[in-house]
Short mmCIF file of C-alpha atoms in Angstrom, two decimals:
data_model
loop_
_atom_site.label_atom_id
_atom_site.label_comp_id
_atom_site.label_asym_id
_atom_site.label_seq_id
_atom_site.Cartn_x
_atom_site.Cartn_y
_atom_site.Cartn_z
CA UNK A 24 0.00 0.00 0.00
CA UNK A 25 1.22 3.56 -0.58
CA UNK A 26 3.34 5.17 2.13
CA UNK A 27 1.25 7.10 4.67
CA UNK A 28 -2.07 5.61 3.55
CA UNK A 29 -4.26 3.83 6.08
CA UNK A 30 -6.31 0.97 4.76
CA UNK A 31 -9.62 -0.54 5.85
CA UNK A 32 -10.79 -3.88 4.45
CA UNK A 33 -14.55 -4.56 4.31
CA UNK A 34 -15.86 -8.12 4.25
CA UNK A 35 -19.50 -9.03 3.85
CA UNK A 36 -22.25 -10.06 1.50
CA UNK A 37 -24.60 -8.14 -0.79
CA UNK A 38 -25.31 -5.46 1.82
CA UNK A 39 -21.61 -4.60 2.15
CA UNK A 40 -21.13 -5.01 -1.60
CA UNK A 41 -23.79 -2.36 -2.13
CA UNK A 42 -26.71 -4.22 -3.71
CA UNK A 43 -29.53 -1.90 -4.77
CA UNK A 44 -27.57 1.31 -4.16
CA UNK A 45 -25.35 3.41 -6.41
CA UNK A 46 -21.65 2.50 -6.19
CA UNK A 47 -20.78 5.74 -4.37
CA UNK A 48 -23.53 5.07 -1.81
CA UNK A 49 -22.26 1.66 -0.68
CA UNK A 50 -21.12 2.03 2.90
CA UNK A 51 -17.48 1.21 2.09
CA UNK A 52 -17.24 4.14 -0.31
CA UNK A 53 -19.08 6.43 2.11
CA UNK A 54 -16.76 5.33 4.90
CA UNK A 55 -13.69 6.09 2.80
CA UNK A 56 -14.92 9.63 2.10
CA UNK A 57 -15.81 10.14 5.77
CA UNK A 58 -12.45 8.87 7.05
CA UNK A 59 -10.50 11.07 4.64
CA UNK A 60 -12.55 14.10 5.61
CA UNK A 61 -12.74 13.56 9.38
CA UNK A 62 -9.37 12.01 10.12
CA UNK A 63 -7.30 14.39 8.01
CA UNK A 64 -5.17 11.54 6.70
CA UNK A 65 -5.40 9.43 3.55
CA UNK A 66 -7.55 6.31 3.87
CA UNK A 67 -8.42 3.62 1.34
CA UNK A 68 -11.31 1.24 1.78
CA UNK A 69 -10.99 -2.08 -0.02
CA UNK A 70 -14.40 -3.68 -0.38
CA UNK A 71 -14.01 -7.47 -0.70
CA UNK A 72 -17.71 -8.21 -0.22
CA UNK A 73 -19.30 -10.94 -2.32
CA UNK A 74 -23.09 -11.26 -2.58
CA UNK A 75 -24.31 -14.48 -0.98
CA UNK A 76 -21.13 -15.16 1.00
CA UNK A 77 -21.54 -16.28 4.61
CA UNK A 78 -19.26 -15.87 7.62
CA UNK A 79 -17.31 -19.07 6.99
CA UNK A 80 -16.50 -17.88 3.47
CA UNK A 81 -15.58 -14.43 4.75
CA UNK A 82 -13.12 -15.90 7.25
CA UNK A 83 -11.41 -17.84 4.45
CA UNK A 84 -11.40 -14.73 2.27
CA UNK A 85 -9.76 -12.67 5.01
CA UNK A 86 -6.92 -15.19 5.30
CA UNK A 87 -6.47 -15.74 1.56
CA UNK A 88 -6.94 -12.21 0.32
CA UNK A 89 -7.79 -9.63 2.96
CA UNK A 90 -4.52 -9.55 4.88
CA UNK A 91 -2.58 -9.18 1.62
CA UNK A 92 -3.90 -5.61 1.45
CA UNK A 93 -2.11 -4.73 4.69
CA UNK A 94 -5.23 -3.48 6.46
CA UNK A 95 -5.09 -1.16 9.44
CA UNK A 96 -8.71 -2.07 10.24
CA UNK A 97 -11.01 -4.92 9.16
CA UNK A 98 -14.80 -4.54 9.16
CA UNK A 99 -17.21 -7.42 8.77
CA UNK A 100 -20.70 -6.49 7.63
CA UNK A 101 -22.67 -9.20 9.41
CA UNK A 102 -26.36 -9.71 8.61
CA UNK A 103 -28.93 -12.10 10.04
CA UNK A 104 -28.64 -14.79 7.37
CA UNK A 105 -24.84 -15.06 7.72
CA UNK A 106 -25.24 -18.01 10.08
CA UNK A 107 -26.84 -20.13 7.37
CA UNK A 108 -24.93 -23.11 6.15
CA UNK A 109 -24.62 -23.39 2.37
CA UNK A 110 -27.25 -26.12 1.89
CA UNK A 111 -29.79 -24.23 4.02
CA UNK A 112 -29.10 -21.01 2.13
CA UNK A 113 -29.75 -22.69 -1.21
CA UNK A 114 -32.95 -24.30 0.10
CA UNK A 115 -34.19 -20.95 1.48
CA UNK A 116 -33.45 -19.13 -1.78
CA UNK A 117 -35.29 -21.82 -3.75
CA UNK A 118 -38.28 -21.71 -1.38
CA UNK A 119 -38.38 -17.89 -1.50
CA UNK A 120 -38.24 -17.99 -5.28
CA UNK A 121 -41.18 -20.39 -5.48
CA UNK A 122 -43.30 -18.93 -2.68
CA UNK A 123 -46.12 -16.58 -3.45
CA UNK A 124 -45.44 -13.46 -1.39
CA UNK A 125 -47.97 -11.21 -3.00
CA UNK A 126 -50.43 -9.30 -0.86
CA UNK A 127 -53.98 -10.60 -0.85
CA UNK A 128 -55.93 -9.92 -4.05
CA UNK A 129 -58.09 -6.86 -4.12
CA UNK A 130 -61.83 -7.13 -3.63
CA UNK A 131 -63.42 -4.24 -5.49
CA UNK A 132 -66.36 -3.75 -3.15
CA UNK A 133 -64.31 -3.96 0.07
CA UNK A 134 -61.40 -2.01 -1.38
CA UNK A 135 -63.55 1.08 -1.57
CA UNK A 136 -62.81 1.38 2.13
CA UNK A 137 -59.34 2.73 2.86
CA UNK A 138 -59.59 1.24 6.36
CA UNK A 139 -60.24 -2.25 5.00
CA UNK A 140 -57.29 -1.93 2.57
CA UNK A 141 -54.94 -0.75 5.33
CA UNK A 142 -56.00 -3.45 7.81
CA UNK A 143 -55.77 -6.24 5.23
CA UNK A 144 -52.35 -5.12 4.02
CA UNK A 145 -51.02 -4.75 7.58
CA UNK A 146 -52.27 -8.21 8.55
CA UNK A 147 -50.52 -9.69 5.51
CA UNK A 148 -47.30 -7.79 6.31
CA UNK A 149 -47.39 -8.85 9.97
CA UNK A 150 -47.78 -12.51 9.01
CA UNK A 151 -44.90 -12.22 6.52
CA UNK A 152 -42.64 -10.50 9.08
CA UNK A 153 -43.34 -13.15 11.71
CA UNK A 154 -42.49 -15.89 9.21
CA UNK A 155 -39.15 -14.21 8.48
CA UNK A 156 -38.31 -13.62 12.15
CA UNK A 157 -38.96 -17.28 12.97
CA UNK A 158 -36.72 -18.28 10.09
CA UNK A 159 -33.89 -16.13 11.46
CA UNK A 160 -34.42 -17.40 15.02
CA UNK A 161 -34.02 -20.95 13.80
CA UNK A 162 -30.57 -20.00 12.44
CA UNK A 163 -29.34 -19.05 15.91
CA UNK A 164 -30.23 -22.15 17.87
CA UNK A 165 -27.17 -23.26 19.89
CA UNK A 166 -26.78 -26.52 17.95
CA UNK A 167 -27.59 -25.21 14.44
CA UNK A 168 -24.62 -26.20 12.28
CA UNK A 169 -24.44 -22.89 10.45
CA UNK A 170 -24.38 -20.90 13.70
CA UNK A 171 -21.74 -23.19 15.21
CA UNK A 172 -19.58 -22.72 12.09
CA UNK A 173 -20.22 -18.94 12.03
CA UNK A 174 -19.09 -18.58 15.66
CA UNK A 175 -15.93 -20.53 14.91
CA UNK A 176 -15.27 -18.33 11.86
CA UNK A 177 -15.85 -15.14 13.87
CA UNK A 178 -13.40 -16.31 16.54
CA UNK A 179 -10.85 -17.18 13.86
CA UNK A 180 -11.17 -13.75 12.21
CA UNK A 181 -10.88 -11.98 15.55
CA UNK A 182 -7.84 -14.05 16.53
CA UNK A 183 -6.09 -13.54 13.18
CA UNK A 184 -6.66 -9.78 13.41
CA UNK A 185 -5.41 -9.68 17.03
CA UNK A 186 -2.22 -11.52 16.04
CA UNK A 187 -1.55 -8.83 13.46
CA UNK A 188 -2.56 -5.92 15.71
CA UNK A 189 -5.45 -5.05 13.41
CA UNK A 190 -8.75 -3.89 14.96
CA UNK A 191 -11.67 -6.10 13.87
#
């Protein structure tokens, strides 16, 4: 890395990568601008995020690629589905793809009432949110293989960063 430049490495999945936002609005790019402005010293942010990658993959990526950048700081963008194991992630994506998640069909006579439309839509959204929350809770059971592997990967990343004196 260039002399005098501080470097931050970002690991994560599609959220860290910047899915659905403009490139300059991804949090890595925003963080680089903020650090350069606020710290008064040159910073580079290297965004190694890969959509769909989980914590186990991110730990391997840090060892294989991340430390080669000579980071001064490592950030892991962790999201709720990062404890999924690969087979569960594929099954969930397939089920989500096939599932009908559309709001209830309109009923012309009842839909004349704004109150009926709001209540029906909120009931549908509440049911959908509860389904998702239960799915995430299941990924954090003490014996769930993906969570066990994610904890091990988090400890490995933290230990590798500590050995190098790099905040994680």
